[in-house]
Tab-separated table of C-alpha atoms in Angstrom:
chain	number	residue	atom	x	y	z
A	1	MET	CA	15.729	-41.354	19.288
A	2	GLU	CA	17.072	-42.106	16.082
A	3	LEU	CA	14.451	-40.374	13.687
A	4	GLN	CA	15.395	-36.996	15.942
A	5	GLU	CA	19.144	-37.914	15.134
A	6	GLN	CA	18.697	-37.963	11.497
A	7	PHE	CA	16.332	-35.014	11.439
A	8	SER	CA	19.251	-33.353	13.462
A	9	HIS	CA	21.566	-33.671	10.561
A	10	ILE	CA	19.210	-32.111	8.222
A	11	THR	CA	18.994	-29.012	10.332
A	12	THR	CA	22.769	-28.834	10.542
A	13	LEU	CA	23.150	-29.097	7.140
A	14	ILE	CA	20.629	-26.402	6.597
A	15	SER	CA	22.443	-24.300	8.929
A	16	LYS	CA	25.515	-25.110	7.525
A	17	ALA	CA	24.344	-24.072	3.812
A	18	LYS	CA	22.690	-20.809	5.054
A	19	GLU	CA	26.328	-19.737	6.664
A	20	ASN	CA	28.162	-20.177	3.803
A	21	ALA	CA	25.582	-18.745	1.393
A	22	PHE	CA	26.718	-15.512	4.027
A	23	GLN	CA	30.089	-15.879	3.756
A	24	ALA	CA	29.369	-15.773	-0.251
A	25	VAL	CA	27.491	-13.007	-0.493
A	26	ASN	CA	29.822	-10.993	2.231
A	27	LYS	CA	32.917	-12.201	-0.026
A	28	GLU	CA	31.355	-10.462	-2.849
A	29	LEU	CA	29.894	-7.780	-1.509
A	30	VAL	CA	33.655	-6.738	-0.268
A	31	THR	CA	35.318	-7.438	-3.368
A	32	LEU	CA	32.533	-5.110	-4.837
A	33	TYR	CA	33.721	-2.514	-2.617
A	34	TRP	CA	37.509	-3.163	-3.177
A	35	HIS	CA	36.741	-2.869	-7.265
A	36	ILE	CA	34.887	0.379	-6.765
A	37	GLY	CA	37.517	2.093	-4.384
A	38	GLU	CA	40.303	1.131	-6.918
A	39	TYR	CA	38.283	2.526	-9.468
A	40	ILE	CA	37.985	5.880	-8.117
A	41	SER	CA	41.490	5.746	-6.358
A	42	GLN	CA	42.357	5.911	-10.088
A	43	GLN	CA	39.998	9.035	-11.023
A	44	VAL	CA	41.345	10.744	-8.007
A	45	GLU	CA	44.989	10.081	-8.814
A	46	LYS	CA	44.262	11.424	-12.407
A	47	LYS	CA	42.533	14.655	-10.736
A	48	ALA	CA	39.619	13.385	-12.869
A	49	TRP	CA	37.013	13.059	-9.820
A	50	GLY	CA	37.203	15.123	-6.034
A	51	LYS	CA	34.501	15.173	-3.760
A	52	SER	CA	31.781	16.389	-5.746
A	53	VAL	CA	31.941	13.552	-7.878
A	54	VAL	CA	31.809	11.338	-5.507
A	55	LYS	CA	28.849	12.779	-4.234
A	56	GLU	CA	26.851	12.938	-7.346
A	57	LEU	CA	28.042	9.508	-8.089
A	58	SER	CA	26.169	8.433	-4.786
A	59	LEU	CA	23.046	10.158	-5.693
A	60	PHE	CA	23.224	8.353	-9.239
A	61	ILE	CA	23.585	4.980	-7.820
A	62	GLN	CA	20.534	5.741	-5.196
A	63	GLU	CA	18.195	6.973	-7.917
A	64	SER	CA	19.061	4.030	-10.141
A	65	GLU	CA	19.315	1.395	-7.281
A	66	PRO	CA	16.513	2.428	-4.696
A	67	ASN	CA	16.550	-1.203	-3.076
A	68	ILE	CA	20.357	-0.889	-2.564
A	69	THR	CA	21.988	0.359	0.993
A	70	GLY	CA	25.456	1.288	1.941
A	71	PHE	CA	26.653	3.783	-1.250
A	72	SER	CA	26.706	6.906	0.942
A	73	SER	CA	29.487	8.998	-0.199
A	74	GLN	CA	31.069	8.586	2.895
A	75	ASN	CA	31.089	5.182	2.786
A	76	ILE	CA	32.387	5.308	-0.927
A	77	TRP	CA	35.585	7.483	0.219
A	78	ARG	CA	35.845	4.401	2.811
A	79	MET	CA	36.316	1.868	-0.299
A	80	LYS	CA	38.878	4.234	-1.587
A	81	GLN	CA	40.695	4.196	1.612
A	82	PHE	CA	40.020	0.113	1.809
A	83	PHE	CA	41.491	-0.759	-1.383
A	84	GLU	CA	44.199	2.091	-0.520
A	85	THR	CA	44.943	0.785	2.533
A	86	TYR	CA	45.513	-3.022	1.542
A	87	LYS	CA	46.651	-2.786	-2.126
A	88	ASP	CA	50.632	-3.391	-1.495
A	89	PHE	CA	50.338	-6.243	1.113
A	90	THR	CA	49.027	-9.283	-0.854
A	91	LYS	CA	48.962	-11.349	1.967
A	92	LEU	CA	45.914	-9.511	3.714
A	93	ALA	CA	43.745	-8.829	0.118
A	94	PRO	CA	42.241	-12.544	0.407
A	95	LEU	CA	41.491	-12.110	4.147
A	96	VAL	CA	39.476	-8.808	4.412
A	97	ARG	CA	37.323	-10.728	2.139
A	98	GLU	CA	36.575	-13.326	5.162
A	99	ILE	CA	35.031	-10.234	7.562
A	100	THR	CA	32.093	-8.357	7.360
A	101	TRP	CA	32.754	-5.059	5.650
A	102	THR	CA	31.458	-3.324	8.614
A	103	ASN	CA	34.348	-5.093	10.804
A	104	ASN	CA	36.644	-4.061	7.903
A	105	ILE	CA	35.857	-0.355	8.382
A	106	ILE	CA	36.209	-0.469	12.643
A	107	ILE	CA	39.870	-1.987	11.368
A	108	LEU	CA	40.283	0.376	9.073
A	109	PRO	CA	41.616	3.175	11.636
A	110	CYS	CA	43.995	1.489	13.178
A	111	LYS	CA	47.461	2.846	13.624
A	112	SER	CA	49.760	0.294	11.716
A	113	ILE	CA	49.487	-2.633	8.778
A	114	GLU	CA	50.516	-5.457	11.386
A	115	GLU	CA	47.691	-4.179	14.168
A	116	ARG	CA	45.211	-3.809	11.494
A	117	GLU	CA	46.776	-7.652	10.387
A	118	PHE	CA	46.278	-8.779	13.876
A	119	TYR	CA	42.789	-7.821	14.184
A	120	ILE	CA	41.619	-9.283	10.846
A	121	LYS	CA	43.423	-12.599	11.495
A	122	MET	CA	41.824	-12.579	15.026
A	123	THR	CA	38.429	-11.657	13.804
A	124	ILE	CA	38.154	-14.595	11.937
A	125	ARG	CA	39.666	-17.347	13.846
A	126	GLU	CA	37.311	-16.255	17.079
A	127	LYS	CA	34.524	-15.044	15.072
A	128	TRP	CA	33.714	-11.683	16.776
A	129	SER	CA	30.873	-9.954	16.012
A	130	LYS	CA	31.115	-5.909	15.267
A	131	ALA	CA	30.300	-5.241	19.080
A	132	GLU	CA	32.915	-7.997	20.184
A	133	LEU	CA	35.663	-6.309	18.131
A	134	GLN	CA	35.162	-3.127	18.773
A	135	ARG	CA	35.723	-4.050	22.349
A	136	GLN	CA	38.963	-5.734	21.680
A	137	ILE	CA	40.052	-2.461	20.060
A	138	ASN	CA	39.044	-0.619	22.800
A	139	SER	CA	40.799	-2.822	25.486
A	140	SER	CA	44.182	-2.870	23.250
A	141	CYS	CA	44.145	-6.381	22.597
A	142	PHE	CA	46.712	-5.728	20.048
A	143	GLU	CA	49.249	-4.874	22.561
A	144	ARG	CA	48.406	-6.934	25.275
A	145	VAL	CA	49.071	-9.978	23.003
A	146	MET	CA	51.873	-8.611	21.507
A	147	LEU	CA	53.625	-8.057	25.139
A	148	ALA	CA	52.614	-11.189	25.898
A	149	ASN	CA	54.514	-12.542	22.753
A	150	THR	CA	57.396	-11.474	23.731
A	151	LYS	CA	57.072	-13.332	27.007
A	152	LEU	CA	56.944	-17.143	25.703
A	153	ALA	CA	59.993	-18.413	25.733
A	154	PRO	CA	59.879	-20.998	28.571
A	155	MET	CA	56.412	-22.415	26.581
A	156	GLU	CA	58.296	-22.201	22.814
A	157	ARG	CA	61.200	-24.351	24.363
A	158	VAL	CA	58.115	-27.183	24.968
A	159	PHE	CA	55.818	-26.333	22.205
A	160	PRO	CA	56.058	-27.862	18.825
A	161	LYS	CA	53.084	-25.713	18.099
A	162	GLU	CA	53.175	-21.896	17.412
A	163	VAL	CA	51.571	-20.558	20.988
A	164	THR	CA	52.091	-16.617	20.067
A	165	ASN	CA	48.954	-14.529	19.902
A	166	THR	CA	46.884	-17.153	22.417
A	167	PHE	CA	48.132	-15.046	25.502
A	168	LYS	CA	47.743	-11.625	26.972
A	169	ASP	CA	50.253	-10.140	28.752
A	170	THR	CA	46.964	-8.223	30.943
A	171	TYR	CA	43.479	-9.267	30.692
A	172	VAL	CA	40.919	-7.136	31.395
A	173	LEU	CA	38.158	-8.311	33.478
A	174	GLU	CA	35.263	-5.468	33.156
A	175	LEU	CA	32.292	-7.625	31.390
A	176	LEU	CA	32.379	-9.399	35.089
A	177	GLN	CA	31.414	-5.761	37.040
A	178	LEU	CA	33.979	-6.805	39.830
A	179	PRO	CA	34.251	-3.878	42.627
A	180	GLU	CA	37.193	-2.463	43.105
A	181	SER	CA	37.608	-4.277	46.522
A	182	HIS	CA	37.226	-7.732	45.880
A	183	LEU	CA	38.552	-11.354	47.099
A	184	GLU	CA	40.349	-14.091	45.415
A	185	LYS	CA	37.095	-16.138	45.763
A	186	ASP	CA	34.984	-13.216	44.597
A	187	LEU	CA	37.105	-13.389	41.611
A	188	ARG	CA	37.170	-16.918	40.808
A	189	LYS	CA	33.304	-17.328	41.294
A	190	ALA	CA	32.801	-14.434	39.207
A	191	ILE	CA	34.726	-15.890	36.092
A	192	ALA	CA	32.878	-19.722	36.748
A	193	GLN	CA	29.555	-17.775	36.324
A	194	ASN	CA	29.893	-15.476	33.801
A	195	ILE	CA	32.161	-17.959	31.910
A	196	THR	CA	30.937	-17.022	28.570
A	197	LYS	CA	31.996	-13.612	29.330
A	198	PHE	CA	35.489	-14.421	30.642
A	199	LEU	CA	36.162	-16.428	27.194
A	200	LEU	CA	35.191	-13.511	25.184
A	201	GLU	CA	38.516	-12.072	26.639
A	202	PHE	CA	40.552	-15.329	27.186
A	203	GLY	CA	39.872	-17.133	23.854
A	204	ARG	CA	37.407	-19.229	21.890
A	205	ASP	CA	39.708	-22.020	21.844
A	206	PHE	CA	39.339	-22.357	25.664
A	207	ALA	CA	37.238	-25.213	27.165
A	208	PHE	CA	35.900	-24.593	30.792
A	209	MET	CA	37.157	-27.809	33.100
A	210	GLY	CA	36.005	-26.684	36.264
A	211	GLU	CA	36.616	-24.307	39.183
A	212	GLU	CA	38.916	-25.184	42.696
A	213	TYR	CA	39.590	-28.896	40.242
A	214	PRO	CA	40.895	-31.274	42.773
A	215	LEU	CA	44.163	-32.808	43.027
A	216	GLN	CA	45.525	-35.357	45.463
A	217	VAL	CA	49.125	-35.890	45.779
A	218	GLY	CA	50.385	-38.586	48.125
A	219	ASN	CA	47.671	-38.023	51.147
A	220	GLN	CA	46.749	-34.477	50.654
A	221	ASP	CA	43.903	-32.465	48.509
A	222	PHE	CA	44.901	-29.402	46.661
A	223	ALA	CA	42.477	-27.509	44.532
A	224	ILE	CA	43.509	-25.532	40.939
A	225	ASP	CA	41.483	-22.214	41.024
A	226	LEU	CA	40.374	-22.439	37.282
A	227	LEU	CA	41.348	-25.181	34.830
A	228	PHE	CA	40.922	-24.940	31.059
A	229	TYR	CA	41.845	-27.131	27.919
A	230	ASN	CA	43.075	-25.263	25.113
A	231	ARG	CA	42.044	-27.496	21.951
A	232	ASN	CA	44.143	-25.797	19.754
A	233	LEU	CA	47.342	-25.750	21.772
A	234	ASN	CA	45.928	-30.036	22.900
A	235	CYS	CA	46.755	-29.047	26.625
A	236	MET	CA	45.088	-28.214	30.036
A	237	VAL	CA	45.569	-24.577	31.102
A	238	ALA	CA	45.734	-24.011	34.921
A	239	ILE	CA	44.918	-20.582	36.042
A	240	GLU	CA	46.039	-19.455	39.895
A	241	LEU	CA	44.679	-15.801	40.593
A	242	LYS	CA	46.011	-13.689	43.294
A	243	ILE	CA	44.800	-10.241	44.280
A	244	GLU	CA	48.542	-9.000	45.563
A	245	LYS	CA	50.877	-7.656	43.207
A	246	PHE	CA	53.330	-10.752	41.533
A	247	LYS	CA	55.682	-11.853	43.870
A	248	PRO	CA	58.120	-14.582	43.442
A	249	GLU	CA	56.906	-16.947	45.758
A	250	HIS	CA	53.573	-17.688	44.211
A	251	LEU	CA	55.709	-19.326	41.198
A	252	GLY	CA	56.435	-22.758	43.683
A	253	GLN	CA	52.864	-23.081	43.930
A	254	LEU	CA	51.499	-23.207	40.126
A	255	ASN	CA	54.774	-25.095	39.297
A	256	PHE	CA	53.515	-27.519	41.705
A	257	TYR	CA	50.784	-28.095	40.029
A	258	LEU	CA	51.295	-28.303	36.549
A	259	GLU	CA	53.770	-31.097	37.462
A	260	ALA	CA	50.735	-32.859	39.397
A	261	LEU	CA	48.733	-32.436	35.878
A	262	ASP	CA	51.093	-33.897	33.920
A	263	ARG	CA	52.020	-36.716	36.370
A	264	ASP	CA	48.269	-37.631	37.270
A	265	ILE	CA	45.575	-36.151	34.809
A	266	ARG	CA	47.484	-35.564	31.197
A	267	LYS	CA	46.547	-38.330	28.637
A	268	PRO	CA	49.293	-39.948	26.773
A	269	HIS	CA	48.163	-37.752	23.333
A	270	GLU	CA	48.333	-34.177	25.289
A	271	GLN	CA	51.096	-31.739	25.377
A	272	PRO	CA	52.858	-30.581	28.575
A	273	SER	CA	50.147	-28.214	30.863
A	274	ILE	CA	50.640	-24.682	30.857
A	275	GLY	CA	50.205	-22.433	33.754
A	276	ILE	CA	49.055	-18.527	34.106
A	277	LEU	CA	49.348	-16.972	37.426
A	278	LEU	CA	46.902	-13.600	37.018
A	279	CYS	CA	47.759	-11.077	39.449
A	280	ASN	CA	46.416	-8.051	40.341
A	281	GLY	CA	49.883	-5.766	39.292
A	282	LYS	CA	53.490	-7.260	38.263
A	283	ASP	CA	56.423	-5.679	38.001
A	284	ASP	CA	58.265	-7.265	34.839
A	285	ILE	CA	61.830	-6.893	35.764
A	286	VAL	CA	60.757	-8.705	39.001
A	287	VAL	CA	58.671	-11.294	36.799
A	288	GLU	CA	61.818	-12.143	34.136
A	289	TYR	CA	64.173	-12.902	36.892
A	290	ALA	CA	61.552	-15.000	38.549
A	291	LEU	CA	60.703	-16.764	35.568
A	292	SER	CA	64.413	-16.864	34.126
A	293	ARG	CA	65.436	-20.305	35.308
A	294	THR	CA	61.927	-21.820	35.332
A	295	VAL	CA	61.533	-25.085	32.433
A	296	SER	CA	57.552	-25.016	32.999
A	297	PRO	CA	55.617	-23.319	30.518
A	298	THR	CA	54.823	-20.716	32.544
A	299	LEU	CA	52.715	-16.734	31.819
A	300	VAL	CA	52.289	-14.230	34.467
A	301	SER	CA	50.207	-11.879	33.389
A	302	ASP	CA	47.987	-9.238	35.082
A	303	TYR	CA	44.041	-8.300	35.448
A	304	GLN	CA	42.003	-5.102	34.960
A	305	THR	CA	38.753	-4.875	36.047
A	306	LYS	CA	38.447	-1.393	33.991
A	307	LEU	CA	39.225	-1.137	30.356
A	308	PRO	CA	43.203	0.199	30.505
A	309	SER	CA	45.081	2.996	28.760
A	310	LYS	CA	45.935	2.166	25.739
A	311	GLU	CA	48.008	5.134	25.427
A	312	LEU	CA	50.047	3.246	28.559
A	313	LEU	CA	49.986	-0.200	26.424
A	314	GLN	CA	51.080	1.730	23.310
A	315	ARG	CA	54.232	3.278	25.094
A	316	LYS	CA	55.253	-0.283	26.676
A	317	TRP	CA	54.774	-2.210	23.257
A	318	LYS	CA	57.155	0.587	21.201
A	319	GLU	CA	59.486	0.321	23.894
A	320	ILE	CA	59.576	-3.285	23.436
A	321	LEU	CA	59.864	-2.349	19.608
A	322	GLU	CA	62.738	0.333	20.153
A	323	SER	CA	64.769	-2.204	22.265
A	324	LEU	CA	64.691	-4.774	19.100
A	325	ASP	CA	65.447	-2.529	16.894
A	326	PRO	CA	66.608	0.959	17.760
A	327	GLU	CA	68.148	2.034	14.095
A	328	LYS	CA	64.583	2.012	13.387
A	329	TYR	CA	62.356	3.593	15.852
A	330	ASN	CA	65.154	6.412	16.555
């Protein structure tokens, strides 16, 4: 057993070296594309180059370096767009080198620099693959997280750490392939049995602690639908599932569970537990009223079994921005 552990240590070193080598190669590749884009941008600005010259450049590179790929005229124009998009944002220039060129290209069409920054940072943090990143953009992850960030006041009062960009206003569970008509136990079972898929939506900082997690208070037994642990926030996260629209009375049960967790389960070094009420629909004004006097770090989110309307979420986020700064958006 001791020898196997020593061998495992060596294979871990090999894996880490391979990962470091890939990151170094990727950084150099993206840096190369940045400098090519910068040079082409300068030539176009001088009106010295146009589409025909870039096409000739592409053919020249392919003839001179037949064993390398990625220098089609279309991709070269993307290098120019890539440089021009980020050249005035010095804090993002180092970050774009930490993700793959493919993921950079997926992020590039996003509408604002704030949205691009969000997806760059989340790709680094969550280690999203090409497919995972595309799904997050298609499901309007940026808008859903930004909407949640505006509703985290109870948590910010309790937590010394930054809690933004951790939760979502709406969770999209299309990966679970739930039928439109389902019971709470169906939803709970689908999440528990497909935890890897669920964590793609929920976040990789969350660790699953259990389904119907048991609690005993007095002489009575209770069970939390789903219990997670967030490694970054250093706290337990209790999720209660409701297949109906949010009702204020739902919060009483969740707050009771949070109290029980903090009194009986939480360890001294851990932060207070967080509660998420995951409902099948909610009225934001009713939620605001219901949460206004609660001292528990609680978030009310809804869930959807199909991809949401991107236009609707963008409109909701724009309304929030307009309310915060009406002069800028009117």
